[in-house]
mmCIF file of C-alpha atoms in Angstrom:
data_model
loop_
_atom_site.group_PDB
_atom_site.id
_atom_site.type_symbol
_atom_site.label_atom_id
_atom_site.label_comp_id
_atom_site.label_asym_id
_atom_site.label_seq_id
_atom_site.Cartn_x
_atom_site.Cartn_y
_atom_site.Cartn_z
ATOM 1 C CA UNK A 1193 67.178 53.847 27.430
ATOM 2 C CA UNK A 1194 67.134 57.177 25.575
ATOM 3 C CA UNK A 1195 70.601 58.353 24.421
ATOM 4 C CA UNK A 1196 69.216 61.937 25.100
ATOM 5 C CA UNK A 1197 69.145 61.607 28.696
ATOM 6 C CA UNK A 1198 72.583 61.623 30.473
ATOM 7 C CA UNK A 1199 72.593 59.654 33.719
ATOM 8 C CA UNK A 1200 75.705 58.732 35.506
ATOM 9 C CA UNK A 1201 73.223 56.919 38.043
ATOM 10 C CA UNK A 1202 72.206 54.165 35.607
ATOM 11 C CA UNK A 1203 75.847 53.388 34.801
ATOM 12 C CA UNK A 1204 76.278 52.491 38.594
ATOM 13 C CA UNK A 1205 77.056 48.825 39.467
ATOM 14 C CA UNK A 1206 74.980 46.903 42.051
ATOM 15 C CA UNK A 1207 71.833 49.129 41.512
ATOM 16 C CA UNK A 1208 68.502 47.202 41.685
ATOM 17 C CA UNK A 1209 67.274 47.036 37.850
ATOM 18 C CA UNK A 1210 63.789 47.916 38.663
ATOM 19 C CA UNK A 1211 64.779 50.980 40.708
ATOM 20 C CA UNK A 1212 67.109 52.086 37.850
ATOM 21 C CA UNK A 1213 64.293 51.750 35.312
ATOM 22 C CA UNK A 1214 61.797 53.856 37.441
ATOM 23 C CA UNK A 1215 64.390 56.533 37.912
ATOM 24 C CA UNK A 1216 65.321 56.397 34.388
ATOM 25 C CA UNK A 1217 61.720 57.096 33.266
ATOM 26 C CA UNK A 1218 61.524 59.940 35.830
ATOM 27 C CA UNK A 1219 64.848 61.370 34.197
ATOM 28 C CA UNK A 1220 63.424 61.355 30.775
ATOM 29 C CA UNK A 1221 60.373 63.218 32.184
ATOM 30 C CA UNK A 1222 62.586 65.890 33.781
ATOM 31 C CA UNK A 1223 64.600 66.160 30.667
ATOM 32 C CA UNK A 1224 61.450 67.077 28.602
ATOM 33 C CA UNK A 1225 60.297 69.441 31.009
ATOM 34 C CA UNK A 1226 63.766 71.053 31.382
ATOM 35 C CA UNK A 1227 63.593 71.672 27.488
ATOM 36 C CA UNK A 1228 60.042 72.826 27.339
ATOM 37 C CA UNK A 1229 60.561 75.235 30.359
ATOM 38 C CA UNK A 1230 63.324 77.359 28.726
ATOM 39 C CA UNK A 1231 61.641 77.709 25.511
ATOM 40 C CA UNK A 1232 60.979 81.449 24.594
ATOM 41 C CA UNK A 1233 59.300 83.436 21.960
ATOM 42 C CA UNK A 1234 62.875 84.740 21.221
ATOM 43 C CA UNK A 1235 64.845 82.165 19.360
ATOM 44 C CA UNK A 1236 68.236 83.241 20.324
ATOM 45 C CA UNK A 1237 67.107 83.173 23.980
ATOM 46 C CA UNK A 1238 65.744 79.546 23.626
ATOM 47 C CA UNK A 1239 68.951 78.728 22.002
ATOM 48 C CA UNK A 1240 71.046 80.249 24.725
ATOM 49 C CA UNK A 1241 68.916 78.795 27.484
ATOM 50 C CA UNK A 1242 68.742 75.491 25.966
ATOM 51 C CA UNK A 1243 72.750 75.509 25.488
ATOM 52 C CA UNK A 1244 73.636 73.796 28.781
ATOM 53 C CA UNK A 1245 70.841 71.326 28.557
ATOM 54 C CA UNK A 1246 71.920 70.145 25.195
ATOM 55 C CA UNK A 1247 75.273 69.935 26.399
ATOM 56 C CA UNK A 1248 74.405 66.996 28.553
ATOM 57 C CA UNK A 1249 75.381 66.496 32.319
ATOM 58 C CA UNK A 1250 74.620 63.639 34.624
ATOM 59 C CA UNK A 1251 71.543 65.190 36.175
ATOM 60 C CA UNK A 1252 72.901 64.404 39.526
ATOM 61 C CA UNK A 1253 70.722 66.542 41.491
ATOM 62 C CA UNK A 1254 67.538 65.438 39.783
ATOM 63 C CA UNK A 1255 68.396 61.893 40.328
ATOM 64 C CA UNK A 1256 68.628 62.583 44.122
ATOM 65 C CA UNK A 1257 65.221 64.099 44.309
ATOM 66 C CA UNK A 1258 63.771 60.944 42.469
ATOM 67 C CA UNK A 1259 66.041 58.649 44.684
ATOM 68 C CA UNK A 1260 64.956 60.260 47.945
ATOM 69 C CA UNK A 1261 61.482 59.929 47.218
ATOM 70 C CA UNK A 1262 61.852 56.185 46.678
ATOM 71 C CA UNK A 1263 61.745 56.198 50.483
ATOM 72 C CA UNK A 1264 58.191 57.446 50.495
ATOM 73 C CA UNK A 1265 55.786 57.531 47.410
ATOM 74 C CA UNK A 1266 57.937 57.829 44.273
ATOM 75 C CA UNK A 1267 54.688 58.131 42.194
ATOM 76 C CA UNK A 1268 53.814 61.698 43.429
ATOM 77 C CA UNK A 1269 53.667 63.910 40.291
ATOM 78 C CA UNK A 1270 55.246 66.961 41.810
ATOM 79 C CA UNK A 1271 58.539 65.171 41.893
ATOM 80 C CA UNK A 1272 59.271 65.656 38.204
ATOM 81 C CA UNK A 1273 58.961 69.733 38.429
ATOM 82 C CA UNK A 1274 60.896 69.657 41.736
ATOM 83 C CA UNK A 1275 63.668 67.771 40.083
ATOM 84 C CA UNK A 1276 63.662 70.187 37.161
ATOM 85 C CA UNK A 1277 63.822 73.076 39.673
ATOM 86 C CA UNK A 1278 66.982 71.854 41.258
ATOM 87 C CA UNK A 1279 68.657 71.181 37.789
ATOM 88 C CA UNK A 1280 67.507 74.609 36.311
ATOM 89 C CA UNK A 1281 68.981 76.330 39.562
ATOM 90 C CA UNK A 1282 72.170 74.589 39.093
ATOM 91 C CA UNK A 1283 72.307 75.564 35.427
ATOM 92 C CA UNK A 1284 71.574 79.130 36.338
ATOM 93 C CA UNK A 1285 74.518 79.250 38.532
ATOM 94 C CA UNK A 1286 76.722 77.671 35.868
ATOM 95 C CA UNK A 1287 75.859 80.490 33.439
ATOM 96 C CA UNK A 1288 77.134 82.942 35.936
ATOM 97 C CA UNK A 1289 80.080 81.177 37.131
ATOM 98 C CA UNK A 1290 81.356 80.751 33.710
ATOM 99 C CA UNK A 1291 81.259 84.772 33.291
ATOM 100 C CA UNK A 1292 83.153 85.117 36.400
ATOM 101 C CA UNK A 1293 85.746 82.441 35.703
ATOM 102 C CA UNK A 1294 86.101 83.571 32.126
ATOM 103 C CA UNK A 1295 85.616 79.871 31.214
ATOM 104 C CA UNK A 1296 86.039 78.667 27.703
ATOM 105 C CA UNK A 1297 84.345 75.343 28.014
ATOM 106 C CA UNK A 1298 81.473 73.757 29.898
ATOM 107 C CA UNK A 1299 80.685 69.990 29.490
ATOM 108 C CA UNK A 1300 83.137 69.869 26.660
ATOM 109 C CA UNK A 1301 81.337 72.591 24.417
ATOM 110 C CA UNK A 1302 82.090 76.222 24.163
ATOM 111 C CA UNK A 1303 80.610 78.034 27.221
ATOM 112 C CA UNK A 1304 77.812 80.594 26.727
ATOM 113 C CA UNK A 1305 80.066 83.504 27.401
ATOM 114 C CA UNK A 1306 82.454 82.335 24.778
ATOM 115 C CA UNK A 1307 79.646 82.001 22.382
ATOM 116 C CA UNK A 1308 77.252 84.866 23.050
ATOM 117 C CA UNK A 1309 79.212 87.262 25.181
ATOM 118 C CA UNK A 1310 79.091 87.997 28.963
ATOM 119 C CA UNK A 1311 75.993 89.953 28.888
ATOM 120 C CA UNK A 1312 73.823 87.422 27.097
ATOM 121 C CA UNK A 1313 75.376 84.549 29.346
ATOM 122 C CA UNK A 1314 74.369 86.650 32.662
ATOM 123 C CA UNK A 1315 70.933 87.360 31.307
ATOM 124 C CA UNK A 1316 70.380 83.792 30.228
ATOM 125 C CA UNK A 1317 71.363 82.660 33.642
ATOM 126 C CA UNK A 1318 68.860 85.187 35.147
ATOM 127 C CA UNK A 1319 66.112 83.794 32.622
ATOM 128 C CA UNK A 1320 66.897 80.108 33.474
ATOM 129 C CA UNK A 1321 66.462 80.857 37.314
ATOM 130 C CA UNK A 1322 63.220 82.817 36.469
ATOM 131 C CA UNK A 1323 61.784 79.786 34.711
ATOM 132 C CA UNK A 1324 62.923 77.607 37.737
ATOM 133 C CA UNK A 1325 60.999 80.013 40.026
ATOM 134 C CA UNK A 1326 57.935 79.689 37.611
ATOM 135 C CA UNK A 1327 57.820 75.850 38.234
ATOM 136 C CA UNK A 1328 58.571 76.361 41.999
ATOM 137 C CA UNK A 1329 55.668 78.734 42.415
ATOM 138 C CA UNK A 1330 53.195 75.774 41.677
ATOM 139 C CA UNK A 1331 55.020 73.518 44.509
ATOM 140 C CA UNK A 1332 53.916 75.471 47.647
ATOM 141 C CA UNK A 1333 55.365 77.867 50.197
ATOM 142 C CA UNK A 1334 57.452 75.274 51.711
ATOM 143 C CA UNK A 1335 59.222 74.568 48.595
ATOM 144 C CA UNK A 1336 59.841 78.252 47.911
ATOM 145 C CA UNK A 1337 61.168 78.654 51.303
ATOM 146 C CA UNK A 1338 63.766 75.906 50.950
ATOM 147 C CA UNK A 1339 64.724 77.008 47.514
ATOM 148 C CA UNK A 1340 65.200 80.893 48.665
ATOM 149 C CA UNK A 1341 67.391 79.572 51.493
ATOM 150 C CA UNK A 1342 69.408 77.344 49.258
ATOM 151 C CA UNK A 1343 69.817 80.141 46.536
ATOM 152 C CA UNK A 1344 70.948 82.558 49.384
ATOM 153 C CA UNK A 1345 73.682 79.923 50.203
ATOM 154 C CA UNK A 1346 74.692 79.526 46.597
ATOM 155 C CA UNK A 1347 75.226 83.212 46.463
ATOM 156 C CA UNK A 1348 76.992 83.485 49.757
ATOM 157 C CA UNK A 1349 79.429 80.698 48.511
ATOM 158 C CA UNK A 1350 80.225 82.623 45.203
ATOM 159 C CA UNK A 1351 80.797 85.976 47.133
ATOM 160 C CA UNK A 1352 83.159 84.143 49.543
ATOM 161 C CA UNK A 1353 85.109 82.533 46.866
ATOM 162 C CA UNK A 1354 85.348 85.776 45.056
ATOM 163 C CA UNK A 1355 86.309 87.801 48.014
ATOM 164 C CA UNK A 1356 88.764 85.289 49.454
ATOM 165 C CA UNK A 1357 89.451 84.542 53.115
ATOM 166 C CA UNK A 1358 89.312 87.301 55.395
ATOM 167 C CA UNK A 1359 92.351 88.277 57.573
ATOM 168 C CA UNK A 1360 92.788 85.849 60.300
ATOM 169 C CA UNK A 1361 90.695 83.073 58.579
ATOM 170 C CA UNK A 1362 92.335 79.759 57.910
ATOM 171 C CA UNK A 1363 92.520 79.588 53.973
ATOM 172 C CA UNK A 1364 91.486 75.749 54.100
ATOM 173 C CA UNK A 1365 88.624 76.393 56.337
ATOM 174 C CA UNK A 1366 87.370 79.243 53.906
ATOM 175 C CA UNK A 1367 87.732 76.746 50.910
ATOM 176 C CA UNK A 1368 85.449 74.167 52.781
ATOM 177 C CA UNK A 1369 82.837 76.810 53.665
ATOM 178 C CA UNK A 1370 82.779 77.835 49.850
ATOM 179 C CA UNK A 1371 82.186 74.376 48.767
ATOM 180 C CA UNK A 1372 79.599 73.704 51.404
ATOM 181 C CA UNK A 1373 77.681 76.788 50.382
ATOM 182 C CA UNK A 1374 78.272 76.587 46.591
ATOM 183 C CA UNK A 1375 78.016 72.835 45.960
ATOM 184 C CA UNK A 1376 76.759 70.865 48.797
ATOM 185 C CA UNK A 1377 73.908 73.033 49.818
ATOM 186 C CA UNK A 1378 71.973 72.356 46.539
ATOM 187 C CA UNK A 1379 72.785 68.651 46.453
ATOM 188 C CA UNK A 1380 71.522 68.466 50.043
ATOM 189 C CA UNK A 1381 68.307 70.532 49.091
ATOM 190 C CA UNK A 1382 67.689 67.982 46.063
ATOM 191 C CA UNK A 1383 67.420 65.015 48.668
ATOM 192 C CA UNK A 1384 65.268 67.200 50.782
ATOM 193 C CA UNK A 1385 62.776 68.050 48.078
ATOM 194 C CA UNK A 1386 62.636 64.500 47.150
ATOM 195 C CA UNK A 1387 61.791 63.585 50.590
ATOM 196 C CA UNK A 1388 59.276 66.497 51.015
ATOM 197 C CA UNK A 1389 57.341 65.736 47.753
ATOM 198 C CA UNK A 1390 57.750 61.960 48.228
ATOM 199 C CA UNK A 1391 55.977 62.192 51.688
ATOM 200 C CA UNK A 1392 59.035 60.638 53.409
ATOM 201 C CA UNK A 1393 58.875 60.757 57.280
ATOM 202 C CA UNK A 1394 60.721 63.794 58.623
ATOM 203 C CA UNK A 1395 63.435 61.693 60.378
ATOM 204 C CA UNK A 1396 64.441 59.878 57.161
ATOM 205 C CA UNK A 1397 64.157 63.167 55.335
ATOM 206 C CA UNK A 1398 66.758 64.584 57.806
ATOM 207 C CA UNK A 1399 69.075 61.480 57.358
ATOM 208 C CA UNK A 1400 69.046 61.806 53.555
ATOM 209 C CA UNK A 1401 69.628 65.588 53.744
ATOM 210 C CA UNK A 1402 72.661 65.194 55.983
ATOM 211 C CA UNK A 1403 73.934 62.251 53.873
ATOM 212 C CA UNK A 1404 73.507 64.145 50.549
ATOM 213 C CA UNK A 1405 75.299 67.135 52.151
ATOM 214 C CA UNK A 1406 78.406 65.124 52.903
ATOM 215 C CA UNK A 1407 78.131 63.725 49.633
ATOM 216 C CA UNK A 1408 78.007 67.154 48.040
ATOM 217 C CA UNK A 1409 81.297 67.866 49.675
ATOM 218 C CA UNK A 1410 82.791 64.902 48.435
ATOM 219 C CA UNK A 1411 81.378 65.616 44.891
ATOM 220 C CA UNK A 1412 83.052 68.904 44.871
ATOM 221 C CA UNK A 1413 86.421 67.689 46.170
ATOM 222 C CA UNK A 1414 86.480 64.884 43.541
ATOM 223 C CA UNK A 1415 85.836 67.555 41.072
ATOM 224 C CA UNK A 1416 88.781 69.532 42.195
ATOM 225 C CA UNK A 1417 91.032 66.183 42.136
ATOM 226 C CA UNK A 1418 89.728 65.511 38.591
ATOM 227 C CA UNK A 1419 91.068 68.874 37.491
ATOM 228 C CA UNK A 1420 94.542 67.949 38.376
ATOM 229 C CA UNK A 1421 94.428 64.090 37.707
ATOM 230 C CA UNK A 1422 92.521 63.829 34.312
ATOM 231 C CA UNK A 1423 94.831 63.832 31.408
ATOM 232 C CA UNK A 1424 92.309 64.802 28.989
ATOM 233 C CA UNK A 1425 89.484 67.265 28.774
ATOM 234 C CA UNK A 1426 86.891 64.505 29.051
ATOM 235 C CA UNK A 1427 85.725 65.971 32.345
ATOM 236 C CA UNK A 1428 84.225 68.867 30.004
ATOM 237 C CA UNK A 1429 87.054 71.402 30.894
ATOM 238 C CA UNK A 1430 90.817 71.758 30.365
ATOM 239 C CA UNK A 1431 92.739 69.879 32.960
ATOM 240 C CA UNK A 1432 94.512 72.190 35.255
ATOM 241 C CA UNK A 1433 92.043 74.980 34.640
ATOM 242 C CA UNK A 1434 91.921 75.918 38.552
ATOM 243 C CA UNK A 1435 96.031 75.944 38.423
ATOM 244 C CA UNK A 1436 95.868 78.288 35.514
ATOM 245 C CA UNK A 1437 93.627 80.759 37.118
ATOM 246 C CA UNK A 1438 95.356 80.636 40.492
ATOM 247 C CA UNK A 1439 92.600 79.160 42.287
ATOM 248 C CA UNK A 1440 93.517 76.988 45.328
ATOM 249 C CA UNK A 1441 91.760 73.590 45.799
ATOM 250 C CA UNK A 1442 92.358 70.945 48.429
ATOM 251 C CA UNK A 1443 95.478 69.201 47.172
ATOM 252 C CA UNK A 1444 97.002 72.446 46.603
ATOM 253 C CA UNK A 1445 96.354 73.582 50.171
ATOM 254 C CA UNK A 1446 97.902 70.316 51.456
ATOM 255 C CA UNK A 1447 101.044 70.966 49.142
ATOM 256 C CA UNK A 1448 101.471 74.342 50.474
ATOM 257 C CA UNK A 1449 101.748 73.035 53.995
ATOM 258 C CA UNK A 1450 104.885 71.237 52.966
ATOM 259 C CA UNK A 1451 108.253 72.925 54.209
ATOM 260 C CA UNK A 1452 110.389 70.257 52.330
ATOM 261 C CA UNK A 1453 113.000 72.118 49.962
ATOM 262 C CA UNK A 1454 112.131 69.848 46.967
ATOM 263 C CA UNK A 1455 108.595 71.253 47.213
ATOM 264 C CA UNK A 1456 109.732 75.132 46.880
ATOM 265 C CA UNK A 1457 109.232 75.231 43.149
ATOM 266 C CA UNK A 1458 105.687 73.798 43.510
ATOM 267 C CA UNK A 1459 104.721 76.229 46.418
ATOM 268 C CA UNK A 1460 105.903 79.183 44.114
ATOM 269 C CA UNK A 1461 103.607 78.127 41.321
ATOM 270 C CA UNK A 1462 100.451 77.734 43.572
ATOM 271 C CA UNK A 1463 97.883 80.407 44.231
ATOM 272 C CA UNK A 1464 98.707 82.888 41.156
ATOM 273 C CA UNK A 1465 97.749 82.744 37.613
ATOM 274 C CA UNK A 1466 99.973 80.672 35.206
ATOM 275 C CA UNK A 1467 100.758 80.473 31.640
ATOM 276 C CA UNK A 1468 100.673 77.128 29.891
ATOM 277 C CA UNK A 1469 104.097 76.380 30.373
ATOM 278 C CA UNK A 1470 104.153 76.797 34.100
ATOM 279 C CA UNK A 1471 100.835 75.276 34.346
ATOM 280 C CA UNK A 1472 101.868 72.086 32.970
ATOM 281 C CA UNK A 1473 104.936 72.199 35.152
ATOM 282 C CA UNK A 1474 102.777 72.614 38.226
ATOM 283 C CA UNK A 1475 100.436 69.781 37.014
ATOM 284 C CA UNK A 1476 103.324 67.506 36.576
ATOM 285 C CA UNK A 1477 104.619 68.299 40.309
ATOM 286 C CA UNK A 1478 101.144 68.109 41.905
ATOM 287 C CA UNK A 1479 100.268 64.779 40.366
ATOM 288 C CA UNK A 1480 103.184 62.973 42.019
ATOM 289 C CA UNK A 1481 102.979 65.095 45.238
ATOM 290 C CA UNK A 1482 101.763 63.285 48.474
ATOM 291 C CA UNK A 1483 99.120 65.876 48.674
ATOM 292 C CA UNK A 1484 97.108 64.274 46.217
ATOM 293 C CA UNK A 1485 96.888 61.055 48.298
ATOM 294 C CA UNK A 1486 96.048 63.237 51.287
ATOM 295 C CA UNK A 1487 93.118 65.148 49.408
ATOM 296 C CA UNK A 1488 92.068 61.675 48.371
ATOM 297 C CA UNK A 1489 91.751 60.452 51.916
ATOM 298 C CA UNK A 1490 89.747 63.484 52.818
ATOM 299 C CA UNK A 1491 87.339 62.697 49.871
ATOM 300 C CA UNK A 1492 86.911 59.173 51.262
ATOM 301 C CA UNK A 1493 86.169 60.615 54.793
ATOM 302 C CA UNK A 1494 83.331 62.757 53.453
ATOM 303 C CA UNK A 1495 81.935 59.801 51.499
ATOM 304 C CA UNK A 1496 82.129 57.575 54.767
ATOM 305 C CA UNK A 1497 80.298 60.247 56.534
ATOM 306 C CA UNK A 1498 77.559 59.969 54.054
ATOM 307 C CA UNK A 1499 77.611 56.235 54.402
ATOM 308 C CA UNK A 1500 77.357 56.309 58.095
ATOM 309 C CA UNK A 1501 74.191 58.303 57.798
ATOM 310 C CA UNK A 1502 72.908 55.979 55.216
ATOM 311 C CA UNK A 1503 73.517 52.972 57.460
ATOM 312 C CA UNK A 1504 70.844 54.071 59.737
ATOM 313 C CA UNK A 1505 68.111 53.631 57.201
ATOM 314 C CA UNK A 1506 66.273 50.328 56.305
ATOM 315 C CA UNK A 1507 68.172 47.921 53.753
ATOM 316 C CA UNK A 1508 66.646 48.102 50.450
ATOM 317 C CA UNK A 1509 67.148 49.315 46.815
ATOM 318 C CA UNK A 1510 67.051 52.943 47.601
ATOM 319 C CA UNK A 1511 69.653 52.888 50.170
ATOM 320 C CA UNK A 1512 71.741 50.811 48.045
ATOM 321 C CA UNK A 1513 71.512 53.042 45.378
ATOM 322 C CA UNK A 1514 72.684 56.004 47.584
ATOM 323 C CA UNK A 1515 75.527 54.003 48.850
ATOM 324 C CA UNK A 1516 76.480 53.234 45.025
ATOM 325 C CA UNK A 1517 76.387 57.028 44.586
ATOM 326 C CA UNK A 1518 78.845 57.387 47.286
ATOM 327 C CA UNK A 1519 81.337 54.970 45.844
ATOM 328 C CA UNK A 1520 80.738 56.662 42.219
ATOM 329 C CA UNK A 1521 81.831 60.128 43.721
ATOM 330 C CA UNK A 1522 85.167 58.792 45.208
ATOM 331 C CA UNK A 1523 85.870 56.500 42.133
ATOM 332 C CA UNK A 1524 85.334 59.392 39.427
ATOM 333 C CA UNK A 1525 88.411 61.271 40.947
ATOM 334 C CA UNK A 1526 90.810 58.441 40.395
#
């Protein structure tokens, strides 16, 4: 296995070894295509566009493309560019997200905006999306239509997050809509791409898409829990980043519901920017609050919804791998 190809998929237990090797081989092709696609005649642009590729990542979305195709024909050549398209789309949004969030780290490395400044980071995100569109143009109108609809949801989710909940809207419902648009939509589309190009029957494609949508919701909630629960920056960003920025996530919404006098201090710290000292205090209070267990139960609920969809599919290595991904998403939050 090449060390240059990060893959959380292959680290999962109880995955069929033959299937794991097939997906790994596909990921190696995807990785090579990612690197060649962002090359430019301008050395700085090539370096900036390769920044997130070189920083690694689990290639979770590309894995879903390749895995969904296992329910049909996983040898179709178009699967590799389709998997590269979803990864490049994801990366393009990360360049923009880091500018908007004023992030300092991405995947454990200095973010592009820290290294080159906001203008270059924004333009690099645009360039990466343009290169994804070039690959997409050769995949047919149906793929273009799916990508356009998905990108629209990604932008809508970012706008919803930036603008905040409108008056009269439940902030928790608003949060769930944001992560549905910003995270789950592309994860669901990854499975749909895999089914589309893998010539999987439409009913199974629908099942995989719904399962992956629920998996995407779980994936983002687990990220939000990791931001609170992790003790180090192993996750690629400083623990408590959301707290420092005043961003409310699921465990915080649950904590804010409490009317207990002993939670008054925690409630006063949530939803506003914090300095390092207050952020550490908020982290300590939130980590031992029952809201964490409640959020973990919600995470498990989304994973279970994905499992219920998958349970309607025939038993086999591909279904087993999808089920292992559900377990992985829950486990990574602990």
